[in-house]
Coordinates of C-alpha atoms in Angstrom, one line a residue:
M1 CA 116.6 134.4 98.6
D2 CA 116.8 132.8 102.0
K3 CA 115.1 129.7 100.7
Y4 CA 117.4 129.4 97.6
I5 CA 120.5 130.0 99.6
A6 CA 119.4 127.3 102.1
L7 CA 118.7 124.9 99.3
S8 CA 122.1 125.5 97.9
R9 CA 123.8 124.7 101.2
V10 CA 121.7 121.6 101.9
S11 CA 122.2 120.1 98.4
G12 CA 125.7 121.3 97.8
V13 CA 124.7 122.8 94.4
L14 CA 125.8 126.3 93.3
L15 CA 123.3 129.0 93.9
Q16 CA 122.9 129.8 90.2
D17 CA 122.1 126.1 89.6
V18 CA 119.5 126.1 92.3
L19 CA 117.9 129.1 90.6
D20 CA 118.2 127.8 87.0
G21 CA 117.9 124.0 87.6
G22 CA 115.1 121.7 88.8
E23 CA 114.9 119.4 91.7
A24 CA 116.7 116.6 89.9
V25 CA 120.0 118.5 90.0
R26 CA 119.8 118.9 93.7
I27 CA 118.8 115.4 94.4
E28 CA 121.5 113.9 92.1
N29 CA 124.2 115.9 93.8
I30 CA 123.3 114.5 97.2
L31 CA 123.0 110.9 95.7
L32 CA 126.3 111.2 94.0
S33 CA 128.0 112.1 97.2
E34 CA 126.6 109.2 99.1
F35 CA 127.2 106.7 96.2
N36 CA 130.9 107.8 96.2
K37 CA 131.2 107.2 100.0
R38 CA 129.9 103.7 99.5
D39 CA 132.0 103.0 96.3
I40 CA 128.9 102.5 94.2
L41 CA 129.1 103.5 90.6
F42 CA 126.6 106.3 89.9
P43 CA 124.6 105.9 86.7
M44 CA 125.2 108.3 83.7
K45 CA 122.5 110.7 82.4
P46 CA 120.1 108.6 80.3
T47 CA 120.3 109.0 76.6
N48 CA 117.2 109.9 74.5
I49 CA 117.1 106.2 73.4
E50 CA 117.0 105.1 77.1
V51 CA 114.3 107.6 77.9
A52 CA 112.2 106.3 75.0
K53 CA 112.6 102.7 76.4
R54 CA 111.5 103.9 79.8
T55 CA 108.5 105.6 78.3
K56 CA 107.4 102.4 76.5
E57 CA 107.9 100.4 79.7
R58 CA 105.7 102.9 81.6
E59 CA 103.0 102.6 78.9
K60 CA 102.9 98.8 79.5
K61 CA 103.4 98.6 83.3
E62 CA 102.0 102.0 84.2
L63 CA 103.1 104.2 87.1
K64 CA 100.2 104.3 89.6
G65 CA 99.8 107.4 91.8
G66 CA 98.2 107.9 95.2
F67 CA 94.7 106.9 96.3
V68 CA 92.1 109.6 95.7
M69 CA 88.6 109.0 97.2
E70 CA 85.5 110.4 95.5
P71 CA 84.4 113.2 97.8
K72 CA 80.9 113.4 99.4
V73 CA 79.8 116.6 97.7
G74 CA 78.0 119.3 99.6
L75 CA 78.2 121.8 102.4
H76 CA 78.8 119.8 105.6
T77 CA 77.2 121.9 108.4
D78 CA 76.1 119.1 110.7
G79 CA 79.4 119.0 112.6
C80 CA 83.1 119.7 112.4
I81 CA 85.4 118.3 109.7
L82 CA 88.6 116.9 111.0
V83 CA 91.5 116.9 108.5
L84 CA 94.1 114.2 109.3
D85 CA 97.3 113.8 107.3
F86 CA 100.4 111.7 107.6
K87 CA 103.6 113.5 108.4
S88 CA 106.0 113.0 105.4
L89 CA 104.1 109.9 104.2
Y90 CA 106.3 109.0 101.2
P91 CA 109.6 109.7 102.9
S92 CA 108.4 107.6 105.9
I93 CA 107.4 104.7 103.6
I94 CA 110.8 104.8 101.9
R95 CA 112.6 104.7 105.2
T96 CA 110.3 102.1 106.9
Y97 CA 110.5 99.6 104.0
N98 CA 114.1 100.4 102.9
I99 CA 112.9 101.2 99.3
C100 CA 115.8 102.1 97.0
P101 CA 117.3 101.1 93.7
T102 CA 120.3 99.7 95.7
T103 CA 118.0 97.4 97.7
L104 CA 115.6 96.1 95.0
L105 CA 115.7 92.3 94.6
K106 CA 115.5 90.9 91.1
G107 CA 114.8 87.2 91.7
E108 CA 117.5 86.7 94.5
S109 CA 116.5 84.2 97.2
G110 CA 117.6 83.4 100.7
V111 CA 117.5 87.1 101.8
E112 CA 115.0 88.7 104.2
F113 CA 112.9 91.3 102.4
N114 CA 110.0 93.7 102.6
E115 CA 107.4 93.2 99.9
S116 CA 105.2 96.0 98.7
P117 CA 101.5 95.7 97.7
S118 CA 102.8 96.0 94.1
G119 CA 104.8 92.8 94.5
D120 CA 108.3 94.4 94.5
R121 CA 110.8 93.2 97.1
F122 CA 113.5 95.2 98.9
V123 CA 116.2 93.9 101.2
K124 CA 115.5 94.6 104.9
R125 CA 117.3 97.5 106.5
K126 CA 119.2 95.3 109.0
I127 CA 120.9 93.5 106.1
K128 CA 121.7 96.5 103.9
E129 CA 120.5 100.0 104.3
G130 CA 119.5 101.7 101.0
V131 CA 121.2 105.0 100.0
V132 CA 117.9 106.9 99.6
P133 CA 116.4 105.8 103.0
Y134 CA 119.7 106.8 104.7
I135 CA 119.7 110.2 103.1
L136 CA 116.1 110.8 103.9
E137 CA 116.7 109.9 107.6
K138 CA 119.5 112.4 107.7
L139 CA 117.4 115.2 106.1
I140 CA 114.4 114.6 108.4
D141 CA 116.5 114.3 111.6
Q142 CA 118.4 117.4 110.7
R143 CA 115.1 119.3 110.1
T144 CA 113.8 118.3 113.5
E145 CA 117.0 119.7 115.1
V146 CA 116.9 122.9 113.1
K147 CA 113.2 123.4 114.1
K148 CA 114.1 123.0 117.8
E149 CA 116.8 125.7 117.4
M150 CA 114.4 127.9 115.5
Y151 CA 111.7 127.8 118.3
K152 CA 114.4 128.7 120.9
E153 CA 116.0 131.5 118.9
K154 CA 115.1 135.0 120.0
D155 CA 117.0 137.0 117.3
P156 CA 114.5 137.5 114.4
N157 CA 117.2 137.4 111.7
K158 CA 118.7 134.1 112.9
K159 CA 115.2 132.8 113.4
R160 CA 114.4 133.7 109.7
L161 CA 117.5 131.9 108.5
L162 CA 116.8 128.8 110.5
N163 CA 113.2 128.7 109.1
A164 CA 114.6 128.9 105.6
K165 CA 116.9 126.0 106.4
Q166 CA 114.2 123.7 107.9
Y167 CA 112.0 124.5 104.9
A168 CA 114.8 123.7 102.5
L169 CA 115.3 120.3 104.3
K170 CA 111.6 119.7 104.0
I171 CA 111.6 120.4 100.2
M172 CA 114.6 118.1 99.6
A173 CA 113.1 115.2 101.6
N174 CA 109.7 115.5 99.9
A175 CA 111.2 115.7 96.4
F176 CA 112.7 112.2 96.5
Y177 CA 109.5 110.4 95.6
G178 CA 108.9 112.6 92.5
Y179 CA 112.5 112.0 91.5
T180 CA 112.0 108.2 91.6
G181 CA 109.3 108.5 88.9
Y182 CA 111.1 111.0 86.8
L183 CA 111.9 109.5 83.4
R184 CA 115.2 111.3 83.0
A185 CA 116.5 110.5 86.5
K186 CA 119.9 108.9 86.7
T187 CA 118.6 106.3 89.2
Y188 CA 115.2 105.7 87.7
V189 CA 113.6 102.3 88.4
L190 CA 109.9 102.0 87.8
E191 CA 109.5 99.3 90.5
V192 CA 110.8 101.7 93.1
A193 CA 108.2 104.5 92.3
N194 CA 105.4 101.9 92.1
A195 CA 106.3 100.3 95.4
I196 CA 106.2 103.7 97.2
T197 CA 102.7 104.6 95.9
S198 CA 101.3 101.1 96.4
F199 CA 102.3 101.3 100.1
G200 CA 100.7 104.8 100.2
R201 CA 97.4 103.7 98.7
N202 CA 97.3 100.7 101.1
I203 CA 97.9 102.9 104.2
I204 CA 95.2 105.5 103.3
Q205 CA 92.7 102.7 102.5
E206 CA 93.4 100.9 105.8
T207 CA 93.2 104.3 107.6
R208 CA 89.8 105.0 106.1
K209 CA 88.6 101.5 107.0
V210 CA 89.6 101.9 110.7
I211 CA 87.9 105.3 110.9
I212 CA 84.7 103.9 109.5
E213 CA 84.8 100.9 111.9
K214 CA 85.1 103.4 114.8
G215 CA 81.7 104.9 113.7
Y216 CA 82.9 108.0 111.9
E217 CA 82.3 109.2 108.4
V218 CA 85.1 109.8 105.9
I219 CA 84.0 112.4 103.3
Y220 CA 87.2 112.6 101.4
G221 CA 90.8 111.3 101.2
D222 CA 93.8 111.8 98.9
T223 CA 97.4 110.5 98.8
D224 CA 98.3 111.2 102.5
S225 CA 95.2 112.6 104.2
V226 CA 91.6 111.9 105.1
F227 CA 88.7 114.3 105.9
V228 CA 86.6 112.9 108.8

């Protein structure tokens, strides 16, 4: 129950809706709050017709996932295996490149932008910070502070509640990428989801390349990690 109560508090959604609903309900409640603060009209729930259009669009353009390397199969006993993974890779990508439906450029010119490997362009943060990157920064910074409090806390009950809160903040932050590719999401834009994964694939492939150049062997890698 600690986790669900913490999720309710973090997202602002009623406890019974946290228990009965999915991640989309929690994310949309946070998005709605931030859209209201910025006087941006929040989209309506998509109709079945709109969802069908999105499905056809995805069949044509495709939503590409993370990079998965073919593993070197076998029992590796000739040394230790080092597992390296990026901390919150997708949330970090969203923040770094200011990826959001509110910053996506559709042919506009004369504006500084970040371009994804998939070819999609997003206004740079110094010009206009996106709603999603802003929310993610708040969630991640808040989690860092809660974890600091948790490590200092001596009372086991308070420590337990702080742990539930930091975990809820982690769940919320990590759920945003999945939401961007959810066909029934109110702020669904295929270019946004594809941009995030294209950066992710590029980062993992570059990481693998650097490790190999250093003389080490990469035996596996997927989405946000490599096995060296």
